[in-house]
XYZ file of C-alpha atoms in Angstrom:
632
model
C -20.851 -22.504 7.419
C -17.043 -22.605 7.896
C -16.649 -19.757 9.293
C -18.950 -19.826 12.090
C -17.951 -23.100 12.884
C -14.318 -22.235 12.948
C -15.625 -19.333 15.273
C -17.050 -22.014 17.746
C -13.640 -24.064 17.853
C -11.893 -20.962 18.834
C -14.462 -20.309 21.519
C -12.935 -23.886 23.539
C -10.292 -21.813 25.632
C -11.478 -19.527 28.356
C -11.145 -16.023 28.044
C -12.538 -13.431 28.597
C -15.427 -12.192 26.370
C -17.128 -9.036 27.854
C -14.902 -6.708 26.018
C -17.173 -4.155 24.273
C -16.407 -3.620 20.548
C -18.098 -1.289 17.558
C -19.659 -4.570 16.232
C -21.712 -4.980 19.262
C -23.805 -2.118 18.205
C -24.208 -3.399 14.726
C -24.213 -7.396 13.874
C -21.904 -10.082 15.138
C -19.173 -9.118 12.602
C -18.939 -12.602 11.036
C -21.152 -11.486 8.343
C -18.796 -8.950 7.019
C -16.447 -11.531 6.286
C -18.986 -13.374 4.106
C -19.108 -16.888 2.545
C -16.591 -16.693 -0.167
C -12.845 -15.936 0.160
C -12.043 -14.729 -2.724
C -8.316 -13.608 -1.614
C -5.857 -14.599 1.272
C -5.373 -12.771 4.172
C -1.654 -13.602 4.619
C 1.407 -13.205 2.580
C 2.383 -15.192 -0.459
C 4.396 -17.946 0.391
C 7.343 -19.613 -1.494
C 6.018 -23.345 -0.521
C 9.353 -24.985 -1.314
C 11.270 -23.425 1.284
C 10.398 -19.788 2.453
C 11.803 -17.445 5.110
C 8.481 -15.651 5.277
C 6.829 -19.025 6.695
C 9.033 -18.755 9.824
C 8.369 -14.581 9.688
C 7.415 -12.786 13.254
C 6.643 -9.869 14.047
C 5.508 -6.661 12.516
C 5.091 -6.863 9.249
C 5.466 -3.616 7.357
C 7.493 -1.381 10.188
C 9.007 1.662 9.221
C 12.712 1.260 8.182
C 14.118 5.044 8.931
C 13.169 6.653 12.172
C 9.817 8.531 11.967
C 6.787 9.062 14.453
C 4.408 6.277 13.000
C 5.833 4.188 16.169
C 6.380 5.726 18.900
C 9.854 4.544 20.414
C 8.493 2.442 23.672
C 6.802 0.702 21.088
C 9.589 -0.092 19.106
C 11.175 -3.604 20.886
C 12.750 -5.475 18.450
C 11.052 -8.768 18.276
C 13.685 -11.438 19.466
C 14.164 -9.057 22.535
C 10.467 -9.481 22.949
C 10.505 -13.428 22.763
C 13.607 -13.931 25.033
C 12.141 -11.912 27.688
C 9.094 -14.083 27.306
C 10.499 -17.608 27.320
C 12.377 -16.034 30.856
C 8.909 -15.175 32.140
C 7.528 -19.031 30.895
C 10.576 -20.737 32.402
C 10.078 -23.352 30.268
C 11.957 -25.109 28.306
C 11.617 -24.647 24.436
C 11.762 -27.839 22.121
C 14.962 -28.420 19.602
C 14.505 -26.745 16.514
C 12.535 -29.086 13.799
C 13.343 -29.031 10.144
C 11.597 -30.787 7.013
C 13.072 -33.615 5.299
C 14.176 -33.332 2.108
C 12.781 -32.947 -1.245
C 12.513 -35.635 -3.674
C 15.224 -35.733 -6.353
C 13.247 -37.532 -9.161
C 9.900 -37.487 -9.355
C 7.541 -34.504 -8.551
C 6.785 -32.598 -5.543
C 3.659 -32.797 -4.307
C 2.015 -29.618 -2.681
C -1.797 -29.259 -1.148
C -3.181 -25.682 -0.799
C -5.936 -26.173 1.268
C -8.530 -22.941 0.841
C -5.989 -20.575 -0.557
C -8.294 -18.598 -1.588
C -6.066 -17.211 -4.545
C -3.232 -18.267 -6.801
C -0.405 -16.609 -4.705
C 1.330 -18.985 -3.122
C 1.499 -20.805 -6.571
C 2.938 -17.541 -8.324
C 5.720 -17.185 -5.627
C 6.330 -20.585 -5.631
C 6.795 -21.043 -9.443
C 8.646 -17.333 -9.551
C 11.421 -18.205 -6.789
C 11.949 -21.830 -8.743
C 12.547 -20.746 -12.175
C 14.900 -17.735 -11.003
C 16.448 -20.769 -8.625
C 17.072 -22.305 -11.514
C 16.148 -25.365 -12.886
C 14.539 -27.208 -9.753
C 12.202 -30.237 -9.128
C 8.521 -30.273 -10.750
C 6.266 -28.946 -8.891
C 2.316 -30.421 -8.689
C -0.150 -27.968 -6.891
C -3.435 -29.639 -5.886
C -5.498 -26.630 -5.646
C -8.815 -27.629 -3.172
C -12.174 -25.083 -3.051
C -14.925 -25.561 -1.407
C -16.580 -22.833 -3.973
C -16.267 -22.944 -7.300
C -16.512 -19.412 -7.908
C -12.600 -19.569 -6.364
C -11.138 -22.105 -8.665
C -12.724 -20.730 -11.565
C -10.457 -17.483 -10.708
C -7.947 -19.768 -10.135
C -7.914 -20.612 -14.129
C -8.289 -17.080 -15.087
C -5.408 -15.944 -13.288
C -3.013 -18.591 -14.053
C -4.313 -17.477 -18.079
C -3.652 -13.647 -17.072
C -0.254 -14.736 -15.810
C 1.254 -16.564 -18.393
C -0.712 -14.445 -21.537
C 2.820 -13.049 -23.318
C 0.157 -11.226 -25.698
C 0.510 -8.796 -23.181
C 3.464 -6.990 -21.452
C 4.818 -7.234 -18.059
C 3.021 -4.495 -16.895
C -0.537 -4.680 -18.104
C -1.055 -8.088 -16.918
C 0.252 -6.921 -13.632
C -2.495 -4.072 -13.921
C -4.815 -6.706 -14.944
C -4.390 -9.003 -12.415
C -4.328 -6.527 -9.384
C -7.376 -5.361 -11.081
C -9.385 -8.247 -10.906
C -7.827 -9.529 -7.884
C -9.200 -7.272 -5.641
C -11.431 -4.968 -7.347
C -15.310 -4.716 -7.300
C -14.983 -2.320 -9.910
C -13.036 -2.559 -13.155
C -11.824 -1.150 -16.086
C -14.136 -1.401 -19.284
C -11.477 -3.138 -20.988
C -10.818 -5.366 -18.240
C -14.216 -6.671 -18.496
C -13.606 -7.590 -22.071
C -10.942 -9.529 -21.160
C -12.714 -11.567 -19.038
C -15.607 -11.836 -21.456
C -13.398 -12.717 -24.195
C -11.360 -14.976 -22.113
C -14.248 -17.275 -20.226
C -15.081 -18.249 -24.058
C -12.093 -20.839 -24.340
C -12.436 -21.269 -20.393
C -15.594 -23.024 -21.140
C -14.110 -25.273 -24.261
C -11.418 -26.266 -21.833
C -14.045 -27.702 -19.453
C -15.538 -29.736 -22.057
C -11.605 -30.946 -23.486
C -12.289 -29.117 -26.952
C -9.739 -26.058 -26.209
C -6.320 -25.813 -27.581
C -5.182 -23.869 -25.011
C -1.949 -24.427 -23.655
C -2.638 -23.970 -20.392
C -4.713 -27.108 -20.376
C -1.148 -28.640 -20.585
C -0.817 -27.324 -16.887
C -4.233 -27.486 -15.404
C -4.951 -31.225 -14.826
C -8.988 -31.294 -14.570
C -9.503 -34.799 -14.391
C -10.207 -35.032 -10.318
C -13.109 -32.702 -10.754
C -16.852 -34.827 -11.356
C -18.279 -34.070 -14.089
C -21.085 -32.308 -12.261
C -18.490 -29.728 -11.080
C -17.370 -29.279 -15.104
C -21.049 -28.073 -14.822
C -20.825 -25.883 -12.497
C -17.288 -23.697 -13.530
C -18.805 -23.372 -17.035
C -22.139 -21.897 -15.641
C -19.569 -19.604 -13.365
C -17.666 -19.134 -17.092
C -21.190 -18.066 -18.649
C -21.872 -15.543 -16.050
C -18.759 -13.254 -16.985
C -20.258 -12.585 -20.059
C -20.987 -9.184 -20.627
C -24.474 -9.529 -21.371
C -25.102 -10.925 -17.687
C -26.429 -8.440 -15.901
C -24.408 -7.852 -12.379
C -25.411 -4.926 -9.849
C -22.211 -5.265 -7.832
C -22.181 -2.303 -6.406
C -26.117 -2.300 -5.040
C -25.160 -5.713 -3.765
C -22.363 -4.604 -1.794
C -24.344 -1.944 -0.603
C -26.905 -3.979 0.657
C -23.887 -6.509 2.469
C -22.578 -3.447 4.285
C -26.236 -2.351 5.371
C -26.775 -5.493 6.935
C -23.303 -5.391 8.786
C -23.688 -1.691 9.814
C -27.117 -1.613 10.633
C -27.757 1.524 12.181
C -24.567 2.928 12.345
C -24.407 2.569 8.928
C -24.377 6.178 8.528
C -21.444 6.464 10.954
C -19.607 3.521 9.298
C -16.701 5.749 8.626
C -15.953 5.339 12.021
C -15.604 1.719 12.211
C -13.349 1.589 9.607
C -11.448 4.107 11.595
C -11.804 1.418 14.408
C -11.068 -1.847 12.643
C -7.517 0.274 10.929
C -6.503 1.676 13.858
C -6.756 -2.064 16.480
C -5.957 -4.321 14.045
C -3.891 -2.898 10.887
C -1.978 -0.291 11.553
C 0.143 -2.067 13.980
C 0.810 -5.209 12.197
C 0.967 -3.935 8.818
C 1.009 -0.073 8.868
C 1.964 0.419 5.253
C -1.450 -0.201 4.103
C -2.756 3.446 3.943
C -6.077 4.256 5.881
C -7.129 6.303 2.955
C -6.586 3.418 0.703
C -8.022 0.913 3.205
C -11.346 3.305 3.530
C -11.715 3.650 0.178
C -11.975 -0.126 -0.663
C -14.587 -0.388 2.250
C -16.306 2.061 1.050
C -16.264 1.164 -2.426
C -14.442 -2.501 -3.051
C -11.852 -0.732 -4.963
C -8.128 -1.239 -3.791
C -6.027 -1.099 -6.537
C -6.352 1.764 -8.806
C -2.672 1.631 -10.865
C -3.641 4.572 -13.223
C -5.735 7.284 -14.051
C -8.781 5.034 -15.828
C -12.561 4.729 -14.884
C -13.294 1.979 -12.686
C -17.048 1.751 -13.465
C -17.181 -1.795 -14.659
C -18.872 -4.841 -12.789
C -15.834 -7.291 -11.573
C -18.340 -10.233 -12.493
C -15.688 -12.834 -11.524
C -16.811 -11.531 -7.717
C -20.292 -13.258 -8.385
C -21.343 -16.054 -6.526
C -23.981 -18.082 -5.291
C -24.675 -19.077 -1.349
C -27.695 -20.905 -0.102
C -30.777 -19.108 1.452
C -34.477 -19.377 2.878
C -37.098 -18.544 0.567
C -39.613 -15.930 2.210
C -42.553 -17.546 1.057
C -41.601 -21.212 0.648
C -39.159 -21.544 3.407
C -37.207 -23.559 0.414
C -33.734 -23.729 0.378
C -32.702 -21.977 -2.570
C -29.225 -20.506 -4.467
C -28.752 -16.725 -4.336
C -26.371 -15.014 -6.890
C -24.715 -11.786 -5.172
C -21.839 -10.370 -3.929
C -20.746 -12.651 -0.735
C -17.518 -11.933 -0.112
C -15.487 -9.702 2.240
C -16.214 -6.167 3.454
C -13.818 -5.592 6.162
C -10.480 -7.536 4.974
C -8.419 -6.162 2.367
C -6.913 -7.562 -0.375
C -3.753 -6.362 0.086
C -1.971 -8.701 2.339
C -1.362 -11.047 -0.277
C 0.889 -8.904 -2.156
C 1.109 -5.238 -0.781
C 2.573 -5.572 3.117
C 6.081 -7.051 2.545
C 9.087 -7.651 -0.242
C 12.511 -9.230 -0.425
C 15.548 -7.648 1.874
C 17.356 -5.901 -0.946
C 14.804 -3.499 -1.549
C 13.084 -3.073 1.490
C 14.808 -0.440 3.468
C 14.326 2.053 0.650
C 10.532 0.715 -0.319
C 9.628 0.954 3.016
C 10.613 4.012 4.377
C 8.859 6.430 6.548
C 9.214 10.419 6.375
C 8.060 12.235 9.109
C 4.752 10.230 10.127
C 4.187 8.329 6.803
C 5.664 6.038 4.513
C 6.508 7.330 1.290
C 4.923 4.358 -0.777
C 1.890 2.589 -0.082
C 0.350 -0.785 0.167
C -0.417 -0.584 -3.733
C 3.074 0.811 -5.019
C 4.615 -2.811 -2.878
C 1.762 -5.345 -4.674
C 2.560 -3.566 -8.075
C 6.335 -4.138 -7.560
C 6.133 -7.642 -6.014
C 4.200 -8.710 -8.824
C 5.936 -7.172 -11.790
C 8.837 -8.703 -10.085
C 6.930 -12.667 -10.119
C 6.091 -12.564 -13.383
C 9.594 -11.020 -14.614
C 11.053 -14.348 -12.821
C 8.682 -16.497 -14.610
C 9.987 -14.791 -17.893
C 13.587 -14.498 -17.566
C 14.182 -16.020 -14.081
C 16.116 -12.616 -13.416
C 14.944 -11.045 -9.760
C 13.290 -7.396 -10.080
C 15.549 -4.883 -7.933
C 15.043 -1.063 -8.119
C 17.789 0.958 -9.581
C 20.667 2.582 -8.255
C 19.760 5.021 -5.407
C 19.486 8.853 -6.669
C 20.240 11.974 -4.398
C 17.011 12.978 -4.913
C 15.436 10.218 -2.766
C 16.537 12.069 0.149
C 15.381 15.281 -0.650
C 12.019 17.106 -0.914
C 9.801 16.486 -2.181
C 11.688 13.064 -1.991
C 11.699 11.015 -5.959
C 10.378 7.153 -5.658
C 12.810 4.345 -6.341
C 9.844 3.077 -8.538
C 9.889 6.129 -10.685
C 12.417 4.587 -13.166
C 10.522 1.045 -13.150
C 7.780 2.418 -14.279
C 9.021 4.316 -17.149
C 11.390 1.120 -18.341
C 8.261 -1.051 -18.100
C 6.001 1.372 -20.419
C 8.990 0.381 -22.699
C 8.607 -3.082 -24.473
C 10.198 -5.196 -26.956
C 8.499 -5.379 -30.366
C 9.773 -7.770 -32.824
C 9.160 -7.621 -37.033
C 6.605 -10.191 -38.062
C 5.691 -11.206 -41.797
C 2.690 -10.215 -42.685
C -0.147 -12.581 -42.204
C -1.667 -14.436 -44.641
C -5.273 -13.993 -45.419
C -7.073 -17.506 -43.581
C -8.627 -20.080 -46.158
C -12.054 -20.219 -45.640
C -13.540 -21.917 -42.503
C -14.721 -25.570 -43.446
C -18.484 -26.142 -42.419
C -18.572 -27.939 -38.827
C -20.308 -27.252 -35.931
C -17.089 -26.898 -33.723
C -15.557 -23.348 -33.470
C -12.329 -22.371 -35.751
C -8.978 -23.013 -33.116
C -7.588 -19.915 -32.188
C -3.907 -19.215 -32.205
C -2.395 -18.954 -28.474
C 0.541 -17.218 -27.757
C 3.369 -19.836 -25.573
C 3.117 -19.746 -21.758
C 5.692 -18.403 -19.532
C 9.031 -20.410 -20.032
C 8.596 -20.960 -15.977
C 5.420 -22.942 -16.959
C 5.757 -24.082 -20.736
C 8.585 -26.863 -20.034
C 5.533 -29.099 -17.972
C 7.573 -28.803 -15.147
C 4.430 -27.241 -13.180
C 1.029 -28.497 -13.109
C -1.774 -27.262 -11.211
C -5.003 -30.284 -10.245
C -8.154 -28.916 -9.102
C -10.066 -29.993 -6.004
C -13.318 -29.343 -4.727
C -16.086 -31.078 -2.506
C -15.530 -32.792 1.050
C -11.163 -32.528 1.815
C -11.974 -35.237 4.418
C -13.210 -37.985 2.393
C -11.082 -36.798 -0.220
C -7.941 -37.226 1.574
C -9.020 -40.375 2.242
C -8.770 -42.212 -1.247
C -5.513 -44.284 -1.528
C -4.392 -42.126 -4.493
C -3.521 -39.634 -1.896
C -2.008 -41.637 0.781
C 1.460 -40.252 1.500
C 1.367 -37.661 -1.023
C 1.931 -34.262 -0.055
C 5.362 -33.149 0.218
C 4.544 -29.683 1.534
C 1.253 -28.031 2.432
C -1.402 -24.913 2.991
C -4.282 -24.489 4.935
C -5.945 -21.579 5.063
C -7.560 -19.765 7.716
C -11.543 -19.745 7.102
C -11.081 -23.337 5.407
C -9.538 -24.821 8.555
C -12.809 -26.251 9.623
C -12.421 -30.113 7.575
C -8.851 -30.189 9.740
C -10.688 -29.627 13.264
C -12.925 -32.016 12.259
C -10.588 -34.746 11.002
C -9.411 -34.064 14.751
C -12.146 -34.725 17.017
C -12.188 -31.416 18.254
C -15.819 -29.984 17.071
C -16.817 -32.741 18.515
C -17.225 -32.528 22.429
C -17.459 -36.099 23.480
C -14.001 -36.454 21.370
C -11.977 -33.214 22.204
C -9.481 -34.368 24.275
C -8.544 -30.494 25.074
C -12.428 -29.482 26.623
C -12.101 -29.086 29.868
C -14.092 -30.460 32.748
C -17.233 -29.030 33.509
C -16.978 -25.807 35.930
C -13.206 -26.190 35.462
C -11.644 -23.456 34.795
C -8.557 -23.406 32.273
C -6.179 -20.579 34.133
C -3.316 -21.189 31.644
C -3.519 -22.042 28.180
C 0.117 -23.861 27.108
C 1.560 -25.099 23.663
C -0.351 -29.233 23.932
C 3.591 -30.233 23.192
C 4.172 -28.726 27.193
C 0.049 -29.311 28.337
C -0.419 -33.011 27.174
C 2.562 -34.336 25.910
C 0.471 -37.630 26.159
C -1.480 -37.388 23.356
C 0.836 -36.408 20.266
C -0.099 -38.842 17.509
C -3.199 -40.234 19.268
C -5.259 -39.526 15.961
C -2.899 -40.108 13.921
C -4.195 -43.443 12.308
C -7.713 -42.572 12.398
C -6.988 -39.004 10.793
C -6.680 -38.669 6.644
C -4.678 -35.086 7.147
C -2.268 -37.331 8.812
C -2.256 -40.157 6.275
C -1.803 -37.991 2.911
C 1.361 -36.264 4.143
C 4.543 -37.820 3.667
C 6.965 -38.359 6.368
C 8.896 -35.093 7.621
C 6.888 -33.303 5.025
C 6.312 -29.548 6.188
C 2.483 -28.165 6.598
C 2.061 -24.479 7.159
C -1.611 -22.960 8.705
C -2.548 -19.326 8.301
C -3.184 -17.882 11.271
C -5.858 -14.856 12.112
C -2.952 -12.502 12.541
C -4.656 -10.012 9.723
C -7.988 -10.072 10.590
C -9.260 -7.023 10.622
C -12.164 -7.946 12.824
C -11.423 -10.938 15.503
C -10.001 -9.692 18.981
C -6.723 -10.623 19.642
C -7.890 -12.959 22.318
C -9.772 -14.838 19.898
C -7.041 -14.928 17.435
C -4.721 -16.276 20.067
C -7.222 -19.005 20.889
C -7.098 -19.940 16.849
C -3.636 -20.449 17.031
C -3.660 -23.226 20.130
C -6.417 -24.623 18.489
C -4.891 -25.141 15.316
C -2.200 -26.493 17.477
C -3.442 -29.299 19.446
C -4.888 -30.155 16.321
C -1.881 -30.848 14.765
C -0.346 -32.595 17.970
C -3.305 -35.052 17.913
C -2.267 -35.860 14.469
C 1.567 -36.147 15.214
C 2.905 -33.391 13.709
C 5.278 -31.271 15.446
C 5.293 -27.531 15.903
C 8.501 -25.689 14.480
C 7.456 -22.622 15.693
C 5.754 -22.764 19.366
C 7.748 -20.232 21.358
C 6.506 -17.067 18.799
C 4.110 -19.450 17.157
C 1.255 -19.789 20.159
C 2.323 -18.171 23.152
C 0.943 -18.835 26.399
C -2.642 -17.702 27.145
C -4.356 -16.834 30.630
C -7.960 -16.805 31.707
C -7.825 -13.366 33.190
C -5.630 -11.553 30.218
C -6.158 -8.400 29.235
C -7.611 -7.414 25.941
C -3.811 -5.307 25.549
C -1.227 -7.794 26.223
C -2.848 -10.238 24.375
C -2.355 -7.676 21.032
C 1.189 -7.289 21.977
C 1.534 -11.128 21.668
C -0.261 -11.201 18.547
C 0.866 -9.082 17.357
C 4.961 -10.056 17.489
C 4.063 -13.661 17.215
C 4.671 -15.638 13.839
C 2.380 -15.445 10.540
C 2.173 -19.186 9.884
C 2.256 -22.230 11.975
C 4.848 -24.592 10.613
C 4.716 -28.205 11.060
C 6.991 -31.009 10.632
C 4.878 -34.708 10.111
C 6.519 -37.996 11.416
C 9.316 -38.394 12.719
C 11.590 -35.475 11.118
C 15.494 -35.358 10.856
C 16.482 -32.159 12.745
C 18.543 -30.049 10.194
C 17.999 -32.471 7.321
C 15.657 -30.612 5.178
C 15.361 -27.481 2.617
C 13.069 -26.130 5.484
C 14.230 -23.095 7.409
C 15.501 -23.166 11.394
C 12.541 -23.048 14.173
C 14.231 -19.208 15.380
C 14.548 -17.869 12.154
C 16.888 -15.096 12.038
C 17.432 -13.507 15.132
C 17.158 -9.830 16.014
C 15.057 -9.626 12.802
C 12.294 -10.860 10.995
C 11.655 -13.823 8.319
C 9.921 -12.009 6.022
C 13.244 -9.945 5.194
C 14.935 -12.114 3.879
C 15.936 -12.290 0.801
């Protein structure tokens, strides 16, 4: 699968791998990933032109003093990078921008294994409060279809103005990243995968099909999304919770009975210091019991059925390969990255505040702002900002900022209709009565955005001539990264340029721009990654920064990898200083944390040729003293 096979690229640089861990004890700790992503482990990106692409660092630091850090601990992050680019004595490579944007015709992004909608809301959000800005085409590629059917239900939730601001942000959060849901909820998606299913055979009335462009699917993958429609019905039974049970079981083995412990483990190496506002009570709880976002006092008792999926298995008795519906996707990685860890500059200093040892707001109370603020934009194209600070803020027991959003948003707009007509009788046909939509968001309802769908092999996709020099901008996504190392040559080991020798041992692992200058566009023609971007178009690759269970040796050995990937196709690296520091053979477990952990989120690169400074792009060094994802 993808994952494990992503696990073997990593493994190409020498390190060392006798560090004990928890997992040892139980299984390898891929499994608790699973086979489905059904959310990103990264922050949303505005794919136009975002300072949180360039963003290193730690992400959700304390803004007031406090004890979560202790202050040896607390180097600010350019301090940290000078001092290393004295110890390389190297020399760093100009900064490298985009070119620009297109000023008629559409803009063309790829979101390679996304895994969620996201970068797509941000994106559309930041545009329509921008004002009026190019169109924007999102080809949305899955290798499951489980994913892009959540796709379509979340772009519905989105833009459904049947609902206010608030509830769809409680529904979406909901669904997003709950095994457990409300009753009504469930409903929704009942009710909703009805006219999901028409629109895969054309017969819907929807408006969204104005924005979701299906015709790239086969119609054998129509098939498939409406069986994945059919199951969210409420009559299809769903035992998510025995099935998770039986996931974790498997991972924890016999120290399942001590898994609290791991989680204590897994929060305390690899959260807590990147991204410390996620709460370890919160962060238990959803291991424990796939719940992280509960926005208000309801019973979450309801089967999330969009979480069900199929992956392929032995028979027992057969030895047949067969498809087996559970619950395959992650047990270990929060959903709360996406939305919950950072926010834009104006608020931040009083959202993410700590007192004493804690932070006053949480993970949750962040995603529930962010996104009421996304879809406000796509409404009015007016930013969300919290409301003039109050003297009690800084007094016991200390009011929330958020308090007085949440009692405007219970308030909402209702406007005097006539009173409906009674309906003329149905006519007799077989086809169902059209029901009335409500209008999508303004952001979406001028068909200034459209959204295709993608699924199937991204190699030999890429390589039709409809998608030849294409892409304006780009995503690729951690545990999908594996069709990009293999448009490279490099899970191949008669090809990988980058293996070393037999018995040779790699001492020090460099950025390939400084270790083999020589071969920067050698698979360029032979590569379709390379051929479907446009020239100076921009490409950013999630990194393993939040994993919550690869060591940080590992993760560093992603990051060249992704790297000399990209070199081999031409592309060059806009970030390589923070972006994938130095490694050596003998480092320890420690310092290679402490450059993981102040290194950047995303590799940025530039394809072709670019024009430094030309582009809508953002500078290589970001701002300095500070960090990306701040700004505004």
């Amino acid at each position: 699968s993808c994952w494990r096979a992503s696990a073997r690229g990593m493994a190409q640089i020498s390190v060392d791998r006798s560090i004990p861990k928890p997992q040892g004890n139980a299984s390898d700790g891929l499994d608790a990933i699973g086979f489905i992503q059904f959310w990103g482990n990264s922050p949303a990106l505005d794919l136009v032109g975002d300072c949180q692409a360039s963003a290193f660092g730690i992400a959700a630091e304390g803004v007031s003093a406090g004890q979560q850090y202790k202050d040896e601990d607390r180097q600010a992050d350019a301090t940290f990078w000078d001092r290393e680019q004295i110890d390389a004595g190297e020399e760093q490579e100009a900064a490298t921008q985009p070119s620009p944007l297109p000023e008629e015709g559409p803009v063309n992004i790829l979101v390679a294994g996304g895994a969620d909608i996201r970068h797509v809301l941000k994106t559309a959000a930041r545009r329509r409060g921008g004002g009026k800005g190019p169109r924007l085409r999102f080809f949305l590629h899955e290798a499951n279809h489980e994913v892009l059917a959540r796709h379509m239900l979340f772009l519905q939730v989105i833009n459904n103005r049947a609902l206010p601001t608030r509830e769809r942000m409680e529904l979406f959060l909901s669904l997003y990243g709950n095994t457990l849901v409300r009753e009504k909820d469930s409903r929704y998606v009942a009710d909703i995968a009805e006219e999901l299913i028409e629109m895969m055979t054309d017969n819907s009335n929807h408006p969204l099909t104005n924005v979701i462009n299906l015709e790239s699917l086969k119609f054998k993958d129509r098939d498939i999304l409406q069986d994945v429609f059919k199951g969210w019905r409420a009559d299809v039974p769903f035992d998510i919770e025995a099935l998770r049970d039986q996931r974790a079981r498997g991972y924890y083995r016999e120290r399942y009975d001590y898994r609290k412990n791991m989680m204590d483990w897994d929060y305390n190496t690899h959260i807590k210091d990147k991204a410390g506002i996620v709460n370890w009570f919160h962060y238990k709880a959803f291991c424990f019991t796939g719940i992280a976002f509960e926005t208000r006092l309801a019973s979450y008792n309801t089967p999330n059925r969009t979480l069900a999926s199929y992956t392929e298995a032995k028979d027992r008795t057969k030895g047949t390969t067969i498809q087996v519906r559970g619950y395959w996707g992650d047990l270990i990685n929060s959903p709360y990255y996406a939305f919950g860890i950072t926010t834009n500059s104006i608020d931040r200093p009083r959202l993410f505040k700590i007192g004493g040892s804690q932070y006053r707001h949480t993970e949750t109370d962040i995603a529930e702002f962010n996104m009421t603020d996304f879809i406000g934009q796509l409404e009015s194209g007016e930013e969300l900002h919290l409301p003039a600070e109050r003297p009690e803020e800084h007094v016991f027991p200390y009011a929330s900022p958020l308090d007085g959003l949440r009692t405007e948003n219970r308030v909402e707009e209702v406007t005097d209709e006539p009173p409906a007509q009674p309906a003329p009788p149905p006519a007799r046909s077989r086809r169902k009565p059209k029901k009335e939509w409500p209008p999508l968001t303004p952001a979406f309802e001028d068909n200034s955005i459209e959204v295709v769908l993608l699924t199937g092999d991204l190699q030999e996709l890429l390589k039709k001539p409809r998608y030849r020099g294409l892409f304006h901008r780009g995503f690729i996504g951690a545990m999908a990264i594996m069709p990009f190392f293999e448009d490279a040559g490099l899970t191949r080991s008669g090809e990988d340029p980058f293996r070393p020798a037999e018995a040779q041992l790699v001492r020090i692992r460099k950025p390939p721009r400084l270790d083999a200058p020589e071969l920067l566009g050698s698979k360029k023609d032979q590569s379709a990654f390379a051929a479907a971007f446009a020239e100076g178009a921009e490409v950013v690759a999630e990194t393993m920064k939040y994993q919550a269970h690869f060591e940080a040796q590992q993760r560093l050995a992603f990051r060249h990898r992704v790297a000399q990937a990209g070199h081999l196709f031409g592309w060059r690296l806009a970030d390589e200083r923070r972006g994938v520091p130095r490694m050596e053979h003998d480092m320890k477990e420690r310092r290679a944390q402490e450059l993981e952990r102040h290194a950047t989120d995303f590799l940025r690169f530039v394809t072709g040729a670019a024009a430094p400074g030309s582009g809508r792009g953002l500078s290589s060094d970001g701002p300095r003293g500070s960090r990306g994802a701040w700004c505004p």
